[in-house]
Short mmCIF file of C-alpha atoms and ligand atoms in Angstrom, two decimals:
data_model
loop_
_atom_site.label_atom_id
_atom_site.label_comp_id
_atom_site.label_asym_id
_atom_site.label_seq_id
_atom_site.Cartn_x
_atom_site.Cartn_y
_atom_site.Cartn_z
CA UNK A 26 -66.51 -148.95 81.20
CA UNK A 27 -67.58 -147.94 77.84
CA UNK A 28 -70.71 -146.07 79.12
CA UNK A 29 -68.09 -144.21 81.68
CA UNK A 30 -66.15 -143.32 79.36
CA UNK A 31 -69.74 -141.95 77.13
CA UNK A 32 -70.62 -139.97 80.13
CA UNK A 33 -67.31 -137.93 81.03
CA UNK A 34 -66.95 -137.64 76.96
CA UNK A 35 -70.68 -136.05 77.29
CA UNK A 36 -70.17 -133.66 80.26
CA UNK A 37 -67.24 -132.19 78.45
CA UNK A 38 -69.07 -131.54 75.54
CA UNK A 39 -71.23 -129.54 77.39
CA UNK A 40 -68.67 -127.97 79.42
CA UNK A 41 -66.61 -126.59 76.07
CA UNK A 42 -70.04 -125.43 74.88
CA UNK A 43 -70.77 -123.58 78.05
CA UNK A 44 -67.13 -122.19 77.57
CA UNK A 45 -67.60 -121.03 74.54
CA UNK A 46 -70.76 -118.92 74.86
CA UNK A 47 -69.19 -117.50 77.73
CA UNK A 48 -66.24 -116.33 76.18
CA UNK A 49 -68.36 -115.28 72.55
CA UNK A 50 -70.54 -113.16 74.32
CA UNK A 51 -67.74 -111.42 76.18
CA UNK A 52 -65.30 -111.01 73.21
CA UNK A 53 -68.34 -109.43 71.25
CA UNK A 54 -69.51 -107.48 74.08
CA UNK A 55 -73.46 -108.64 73.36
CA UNK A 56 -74.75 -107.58 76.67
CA UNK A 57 -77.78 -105.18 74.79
CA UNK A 58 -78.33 -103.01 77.56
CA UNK A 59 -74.74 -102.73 79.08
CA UNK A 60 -74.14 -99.01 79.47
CA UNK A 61 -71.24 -97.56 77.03
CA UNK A 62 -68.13 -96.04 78.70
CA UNK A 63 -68.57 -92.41 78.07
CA UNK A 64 -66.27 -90.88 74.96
CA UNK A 65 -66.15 -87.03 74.50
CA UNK A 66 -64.85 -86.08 71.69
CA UNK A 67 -61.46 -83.99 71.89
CA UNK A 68 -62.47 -80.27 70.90
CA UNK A 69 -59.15 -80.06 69.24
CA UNK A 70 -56.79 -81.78 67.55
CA UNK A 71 -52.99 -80.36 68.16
CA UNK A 72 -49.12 -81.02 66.88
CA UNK A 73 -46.28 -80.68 68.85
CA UNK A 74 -43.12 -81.24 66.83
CA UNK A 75 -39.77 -81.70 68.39
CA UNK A 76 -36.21 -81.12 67.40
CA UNK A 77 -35.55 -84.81 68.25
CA UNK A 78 -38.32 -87.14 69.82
CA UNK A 79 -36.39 -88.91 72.95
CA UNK A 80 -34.33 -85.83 74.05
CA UNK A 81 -35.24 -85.44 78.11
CA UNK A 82 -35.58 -81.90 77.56
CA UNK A 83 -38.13 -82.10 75.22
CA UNK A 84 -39.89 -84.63 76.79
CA UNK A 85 -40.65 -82.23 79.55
CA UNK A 86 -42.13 -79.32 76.73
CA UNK A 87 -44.54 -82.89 75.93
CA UNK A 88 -45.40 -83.41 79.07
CA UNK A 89 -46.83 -79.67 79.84
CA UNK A 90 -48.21 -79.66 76.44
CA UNK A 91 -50.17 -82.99 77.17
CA UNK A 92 -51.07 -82.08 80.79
CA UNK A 93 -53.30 -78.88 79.53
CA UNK A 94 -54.12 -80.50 76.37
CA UNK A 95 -55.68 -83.08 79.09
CA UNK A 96 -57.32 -80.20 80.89
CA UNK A 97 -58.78 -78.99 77.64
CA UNK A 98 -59.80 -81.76 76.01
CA UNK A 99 -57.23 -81.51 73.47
CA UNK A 100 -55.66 -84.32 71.42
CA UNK A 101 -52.11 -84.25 71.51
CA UNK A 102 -49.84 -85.55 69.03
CA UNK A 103 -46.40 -85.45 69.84
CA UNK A 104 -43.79 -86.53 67.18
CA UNK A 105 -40.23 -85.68 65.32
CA UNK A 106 -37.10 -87.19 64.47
CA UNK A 107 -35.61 -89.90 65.87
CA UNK A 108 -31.76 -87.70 65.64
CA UNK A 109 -31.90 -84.13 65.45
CA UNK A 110 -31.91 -83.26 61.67
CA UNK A 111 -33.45 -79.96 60.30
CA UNK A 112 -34.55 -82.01 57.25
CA UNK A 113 -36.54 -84.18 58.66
CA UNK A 114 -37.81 -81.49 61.12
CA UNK A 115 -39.45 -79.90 58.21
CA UNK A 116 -40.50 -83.20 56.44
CA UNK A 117 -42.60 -83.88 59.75
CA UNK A 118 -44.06 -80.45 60.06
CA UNK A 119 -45.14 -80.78 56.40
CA UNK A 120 -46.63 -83.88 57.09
CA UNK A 121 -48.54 -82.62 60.49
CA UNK A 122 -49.71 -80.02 58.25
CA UNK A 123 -51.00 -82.79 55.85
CA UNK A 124 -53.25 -84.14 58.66
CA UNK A 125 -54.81 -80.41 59.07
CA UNK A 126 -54.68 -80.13 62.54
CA UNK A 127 -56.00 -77.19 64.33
CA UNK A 128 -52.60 -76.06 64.96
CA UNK A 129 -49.35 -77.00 65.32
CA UNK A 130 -46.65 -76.02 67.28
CA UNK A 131 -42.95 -76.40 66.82
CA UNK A 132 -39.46 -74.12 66.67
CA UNK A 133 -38.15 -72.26 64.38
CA UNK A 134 -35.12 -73.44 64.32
CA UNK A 135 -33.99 -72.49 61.03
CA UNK A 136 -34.84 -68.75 60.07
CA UNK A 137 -34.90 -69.34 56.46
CA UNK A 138 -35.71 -72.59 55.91
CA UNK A 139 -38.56 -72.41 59.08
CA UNK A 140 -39.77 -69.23 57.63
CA UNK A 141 -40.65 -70.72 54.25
CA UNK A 142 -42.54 -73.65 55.51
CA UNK A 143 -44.30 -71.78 58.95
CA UNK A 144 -45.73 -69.83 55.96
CA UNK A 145 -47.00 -72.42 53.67
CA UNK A 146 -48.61 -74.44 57.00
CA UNK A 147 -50.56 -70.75 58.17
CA UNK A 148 -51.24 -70.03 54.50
CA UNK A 149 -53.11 -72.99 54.40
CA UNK A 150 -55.41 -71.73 57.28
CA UNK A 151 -53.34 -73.60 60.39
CA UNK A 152 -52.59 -72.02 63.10
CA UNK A 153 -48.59 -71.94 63.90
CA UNK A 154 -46.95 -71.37 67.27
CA UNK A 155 -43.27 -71.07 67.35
CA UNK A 156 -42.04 -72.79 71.29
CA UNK A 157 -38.41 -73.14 72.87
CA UNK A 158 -37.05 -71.52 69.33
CA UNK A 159 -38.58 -68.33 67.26
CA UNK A 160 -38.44 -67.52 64.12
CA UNK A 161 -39.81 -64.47 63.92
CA UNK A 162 -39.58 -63.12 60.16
CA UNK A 163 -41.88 -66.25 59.54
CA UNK A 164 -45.88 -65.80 59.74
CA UNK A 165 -46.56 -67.48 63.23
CA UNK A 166 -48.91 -66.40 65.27
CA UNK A 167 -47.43 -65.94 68.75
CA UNK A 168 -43.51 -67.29 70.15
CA UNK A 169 -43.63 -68.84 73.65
CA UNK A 170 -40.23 -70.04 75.20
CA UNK A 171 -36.85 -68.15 76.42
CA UNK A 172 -35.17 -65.02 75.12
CA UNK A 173 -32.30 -66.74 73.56
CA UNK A 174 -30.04 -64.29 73.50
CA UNK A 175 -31.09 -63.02 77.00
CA UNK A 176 -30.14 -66.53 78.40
CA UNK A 177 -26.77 -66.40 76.19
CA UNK A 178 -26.08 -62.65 77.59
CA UNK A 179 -26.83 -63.76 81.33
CA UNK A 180 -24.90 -66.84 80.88
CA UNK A 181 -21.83 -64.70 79.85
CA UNK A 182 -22.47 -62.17 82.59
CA UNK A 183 -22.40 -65.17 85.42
CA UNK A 184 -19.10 -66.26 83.72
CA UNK A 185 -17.66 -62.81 84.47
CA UNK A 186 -18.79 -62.30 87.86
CA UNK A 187 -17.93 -65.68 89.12
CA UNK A 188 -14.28 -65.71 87.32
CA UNK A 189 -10.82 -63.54 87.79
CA UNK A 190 -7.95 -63.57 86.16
CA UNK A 191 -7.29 -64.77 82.22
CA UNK A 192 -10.22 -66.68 81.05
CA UNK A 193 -10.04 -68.49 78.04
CA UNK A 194 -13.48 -70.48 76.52
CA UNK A 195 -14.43 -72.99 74.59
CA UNK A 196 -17.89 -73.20 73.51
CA UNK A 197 -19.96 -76.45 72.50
CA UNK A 198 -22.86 -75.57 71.04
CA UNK A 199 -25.77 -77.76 70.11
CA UNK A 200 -26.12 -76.85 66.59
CA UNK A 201 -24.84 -74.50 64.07
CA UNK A 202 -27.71 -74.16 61.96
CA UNK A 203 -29.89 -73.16 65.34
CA UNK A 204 -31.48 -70.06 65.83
CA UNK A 205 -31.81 -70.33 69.34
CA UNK A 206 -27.91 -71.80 70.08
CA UNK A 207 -27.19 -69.15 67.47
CA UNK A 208 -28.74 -66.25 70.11
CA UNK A 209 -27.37 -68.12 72.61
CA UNK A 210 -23.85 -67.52 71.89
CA UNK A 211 -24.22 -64.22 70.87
CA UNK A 212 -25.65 -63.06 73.55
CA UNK A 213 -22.65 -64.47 75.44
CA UNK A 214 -20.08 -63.16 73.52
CA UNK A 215 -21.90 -59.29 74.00
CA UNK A 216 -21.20 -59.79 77.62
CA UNK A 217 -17.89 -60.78 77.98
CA UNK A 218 -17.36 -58.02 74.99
CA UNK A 219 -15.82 -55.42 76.81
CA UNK A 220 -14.03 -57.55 78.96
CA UNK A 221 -9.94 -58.02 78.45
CA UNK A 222 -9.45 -61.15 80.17
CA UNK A 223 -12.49 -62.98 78.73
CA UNK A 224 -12.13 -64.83 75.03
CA UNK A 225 -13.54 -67.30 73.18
CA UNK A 226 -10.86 -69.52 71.64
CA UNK A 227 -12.94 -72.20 70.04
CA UNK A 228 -16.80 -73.24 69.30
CA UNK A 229 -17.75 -76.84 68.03
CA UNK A 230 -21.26 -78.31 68.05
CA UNK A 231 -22.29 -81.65 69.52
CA UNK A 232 -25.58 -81.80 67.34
CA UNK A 233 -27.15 -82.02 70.48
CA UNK A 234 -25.87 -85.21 71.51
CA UNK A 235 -23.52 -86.44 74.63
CA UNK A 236 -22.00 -88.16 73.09
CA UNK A 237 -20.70 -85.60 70.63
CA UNK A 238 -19.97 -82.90 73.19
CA UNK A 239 -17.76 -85.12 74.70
CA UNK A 240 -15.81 -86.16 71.85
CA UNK A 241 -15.79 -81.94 71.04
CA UNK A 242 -14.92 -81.45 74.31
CA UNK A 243 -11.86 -83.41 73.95
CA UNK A 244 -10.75 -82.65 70.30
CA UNK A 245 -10.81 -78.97 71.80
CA UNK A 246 -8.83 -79.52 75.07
CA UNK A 247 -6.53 -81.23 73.24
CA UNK A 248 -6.29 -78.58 70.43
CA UNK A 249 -6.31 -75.80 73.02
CA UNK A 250 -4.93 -76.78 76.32
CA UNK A 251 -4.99 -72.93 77.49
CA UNK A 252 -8.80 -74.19 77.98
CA UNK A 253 -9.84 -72.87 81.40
CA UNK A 254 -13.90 -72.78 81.04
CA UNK A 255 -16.64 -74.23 79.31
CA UNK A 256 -19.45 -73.16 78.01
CA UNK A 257 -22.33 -75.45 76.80
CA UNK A 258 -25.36 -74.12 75.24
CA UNK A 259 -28.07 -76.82 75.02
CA UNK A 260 -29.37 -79.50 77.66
CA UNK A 261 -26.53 -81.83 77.33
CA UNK A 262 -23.63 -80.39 76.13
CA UNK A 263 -22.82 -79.78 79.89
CA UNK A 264 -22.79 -83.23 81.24
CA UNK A 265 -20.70 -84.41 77.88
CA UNK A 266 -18.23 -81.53 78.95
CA UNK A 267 -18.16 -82.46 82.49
CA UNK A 268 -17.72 -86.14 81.61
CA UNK A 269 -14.18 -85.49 80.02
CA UNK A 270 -13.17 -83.23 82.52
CA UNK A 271 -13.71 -85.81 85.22
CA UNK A 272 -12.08 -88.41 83.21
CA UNK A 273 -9.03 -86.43 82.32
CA UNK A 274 -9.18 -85.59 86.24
CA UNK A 275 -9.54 -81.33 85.14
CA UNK A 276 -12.94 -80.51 86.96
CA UNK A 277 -11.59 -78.33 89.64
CA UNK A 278 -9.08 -76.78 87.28
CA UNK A 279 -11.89 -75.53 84.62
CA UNK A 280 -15.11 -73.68 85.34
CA UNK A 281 -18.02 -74.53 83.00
CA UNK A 282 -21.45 -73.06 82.43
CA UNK A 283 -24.29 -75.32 80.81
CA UNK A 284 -27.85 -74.97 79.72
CA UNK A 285 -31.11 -76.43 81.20
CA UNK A 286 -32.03 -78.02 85.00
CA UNK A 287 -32.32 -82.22 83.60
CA UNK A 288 -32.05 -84.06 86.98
CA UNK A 289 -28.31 -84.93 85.80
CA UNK A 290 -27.14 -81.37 84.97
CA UNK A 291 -28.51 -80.54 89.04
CA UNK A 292 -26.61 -83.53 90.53
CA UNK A 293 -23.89 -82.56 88.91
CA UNK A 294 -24.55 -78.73 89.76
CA UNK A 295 -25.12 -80.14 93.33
CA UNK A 296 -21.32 -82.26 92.92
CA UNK A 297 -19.84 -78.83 92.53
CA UNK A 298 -18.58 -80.34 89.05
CA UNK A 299 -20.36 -77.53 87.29
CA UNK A 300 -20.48 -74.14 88.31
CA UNK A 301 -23.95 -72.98 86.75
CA UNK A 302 -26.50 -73.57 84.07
CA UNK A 303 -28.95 -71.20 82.78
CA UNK A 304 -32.59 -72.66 84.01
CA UNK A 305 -35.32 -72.59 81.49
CA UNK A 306 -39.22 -73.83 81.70
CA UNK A 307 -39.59 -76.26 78.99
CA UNK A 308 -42.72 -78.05 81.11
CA UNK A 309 -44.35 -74.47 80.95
CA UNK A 310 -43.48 -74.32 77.30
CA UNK A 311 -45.38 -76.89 76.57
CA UNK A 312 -48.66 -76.41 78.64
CA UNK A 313 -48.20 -72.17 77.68
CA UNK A 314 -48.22 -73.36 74.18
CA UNK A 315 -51.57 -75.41 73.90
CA UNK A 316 -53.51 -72.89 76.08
CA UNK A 317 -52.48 -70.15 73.81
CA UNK A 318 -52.84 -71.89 71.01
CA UNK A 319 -56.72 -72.48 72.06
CA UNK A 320 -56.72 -68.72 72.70
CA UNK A 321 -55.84 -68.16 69.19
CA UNK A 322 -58.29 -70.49 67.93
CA UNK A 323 -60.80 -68.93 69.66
CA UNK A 324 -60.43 -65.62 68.13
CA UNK A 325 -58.61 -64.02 71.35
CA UNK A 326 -56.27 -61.30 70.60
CA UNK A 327 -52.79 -62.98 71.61
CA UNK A 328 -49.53 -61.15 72.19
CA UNK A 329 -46.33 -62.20 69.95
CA UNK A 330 -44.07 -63.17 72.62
CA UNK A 331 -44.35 -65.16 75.57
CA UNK A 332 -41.05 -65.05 77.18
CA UNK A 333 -40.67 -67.97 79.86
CA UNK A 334 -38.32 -67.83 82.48
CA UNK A 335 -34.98 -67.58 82.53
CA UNK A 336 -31.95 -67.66 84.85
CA UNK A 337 -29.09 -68.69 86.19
CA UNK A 338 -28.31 -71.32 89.50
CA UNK A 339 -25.66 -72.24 91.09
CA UNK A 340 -24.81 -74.41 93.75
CA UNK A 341 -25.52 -71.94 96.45
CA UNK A 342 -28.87 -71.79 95.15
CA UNK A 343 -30.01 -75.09 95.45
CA UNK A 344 -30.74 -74.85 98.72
CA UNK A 345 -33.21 -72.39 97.98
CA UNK A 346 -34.72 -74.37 95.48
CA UNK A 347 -36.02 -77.77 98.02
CA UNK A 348 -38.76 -77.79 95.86
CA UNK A 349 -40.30 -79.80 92.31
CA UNK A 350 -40.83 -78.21 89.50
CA UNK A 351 -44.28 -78.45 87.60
CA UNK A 352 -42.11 -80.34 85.39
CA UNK A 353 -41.80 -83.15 87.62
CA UNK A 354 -37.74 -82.14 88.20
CA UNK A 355 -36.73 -83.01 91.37
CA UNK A 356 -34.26 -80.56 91.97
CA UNK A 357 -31.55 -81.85 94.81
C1 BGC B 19 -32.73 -76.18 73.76
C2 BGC B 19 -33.45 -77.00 72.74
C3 BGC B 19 -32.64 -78.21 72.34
C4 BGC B 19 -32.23 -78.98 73.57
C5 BGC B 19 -31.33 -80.12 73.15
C6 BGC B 19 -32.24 -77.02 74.92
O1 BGC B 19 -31.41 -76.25 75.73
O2 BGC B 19 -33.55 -75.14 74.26
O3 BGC B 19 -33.69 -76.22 71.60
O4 BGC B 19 -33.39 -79.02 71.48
O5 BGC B 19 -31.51 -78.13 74.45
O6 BGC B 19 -30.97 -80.95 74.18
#
């Protein structure tokens, strides 16, 4: 018995000792002549800073930036604050810069406080690229993204045309410290200038939140029940408008026009529970931005603006558009 015991005691020895070389020489990889997975290194190194890093809309300027920084054997970092916050926007630019990157890209959402610190980044020899926001009285190299206040002046001229009779607006805009939601309402209010039966009656901002254009969206029907359009000037302020509306059972009764194609802002486009939105390319943003910004690098001559484009849908058009975007929107 004892001796059986001896011999299964034995074999297991050698068993967990014929484990464990196994296992050592494939957790420390000693195979000598094992050929190495091949590594090129990325020919440059790239920042893309965001007004806030989980918005959908700005995931879809990362995901054109990565796909050519893919093609061009870029590295790509993508990164910003958690809740929009102009602050902190600068804070992580100034920290980008800190890692001397070969160029980083990012809005200028702030004319005077972007200006100051777009300078101090190309002083120090980096590159800058202003996307989806300019700021141009700053020392960036090139702008690529929409004509702000062409997109604000075409949303106020679809307003007019698809309107009669007394209009009366109320505006949520993403932020008021934005240069581009800045544009973007100025550009509307020169269109519907010379118009008598189009005013604005009140603006509030949702900081670019849902959430917050819905509560604004409330406080100002509430406040101003002679409300008979909205108008919402970044990605979500639309579906935050349209999500009162439908709760307070008004959608038929009030035409709104939003920003941006997000696959909700289409269904709800396609749900005839808003009228339009003003489309704009934030996938080819992003991949416009990294090829340019290798351009630059590379001593090409670049122009200053880069206008991506811009315009409005409506429902009728969606039938047009059976297609999907670079950007991976499926459009209904
Ligand atoms: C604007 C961006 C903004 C985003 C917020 C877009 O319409 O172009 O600047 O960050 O909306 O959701």
């Amino acid at each position: 018995m004892a001796r059986w015991i001896y011999g299964v005691g034995g074999f297991l020895v050698i068993l967990s000792f014929y484990f464990f070389l196994f296992y050592s020489v494939r957790a420390f990889n000693i195979t000598p002549d094992r050929p190495s997975a091949s590594f090129t290194a990325p020919d440059y190194r790239f920042v893309l800073v965001t007004e806030e890093i989980d918005n959908d809309y700005w995931r879809l300027v990362e995901k054109g930036a990565r796909e050519a920084a893919t093609k061009y054997n870029v590295s790509l970092e993508y990164t910003g604050p958690k809740q929009a916050n102009l602050e902190e926007h600068i804070k992580t630019i100034e920290m980008a810069a800190a890692s001397k990157p070969d160029g980083i890209m990012a809005q200028g959402l702030n004319q005077d406080v972007s200006a100051t610190i777009i300078n101090h980044v190309t002083e120090k020899g980096i590159p800058f690229l202003t996307v989806d926001t300019d700021a141009p009285d700053s020392k960036r190299v090139a702008y690529v993204g929409t004509d702000n206040y062409y997109a604000g002046f075409l949303a106020g001229q679809a307003l007019l045309k698809d309107t009669i009779d007394e209009v009366k607006v109320g505006i949520i805009t993403g932020r008021f410290d934005s240069a581009n939601q800045k544009l973007r309402v100025e550009g509307f209010k020169d269109a519907i200038k010379y118009s008598d039966r189009v005013d604005v009656v009140a603006i509030d901002a949702s900081q670019i939140t849902r959430i917050q254009a819905a509560e604004k969206t409330y406080e100002m029907i509430k406040a101003h029940p002679e409300i008979n359009a909205f108008y919402g000037t970044s990605a979500l302020d639309a579906i935050g408008i349209v999500q009162v509306l439908e709760s307070i059972g008004m959608t038929d009764q009030v035409y709104v026009i939003g920003f941006d194609v997000l696959p909700e802002t289409m269904q709800l486009l396609k749900d005839g529970k808003l009228e339009a939105t003003v489309e704009q390319k934030p996938y080819e943003m992003g991949y416009n931005a990294v090829e340019l910004m290798i351009q630059i690098i590379e001593g090409e001559d670049v122009s200053t603006y880069h206008h991506t484009k811009t315009e409005v849908l409506r429902k009728k058009d969606l039938k047009q558009l059976e297609r999907t975007t670079p950007g991976g929107i499926k459009l209904p």
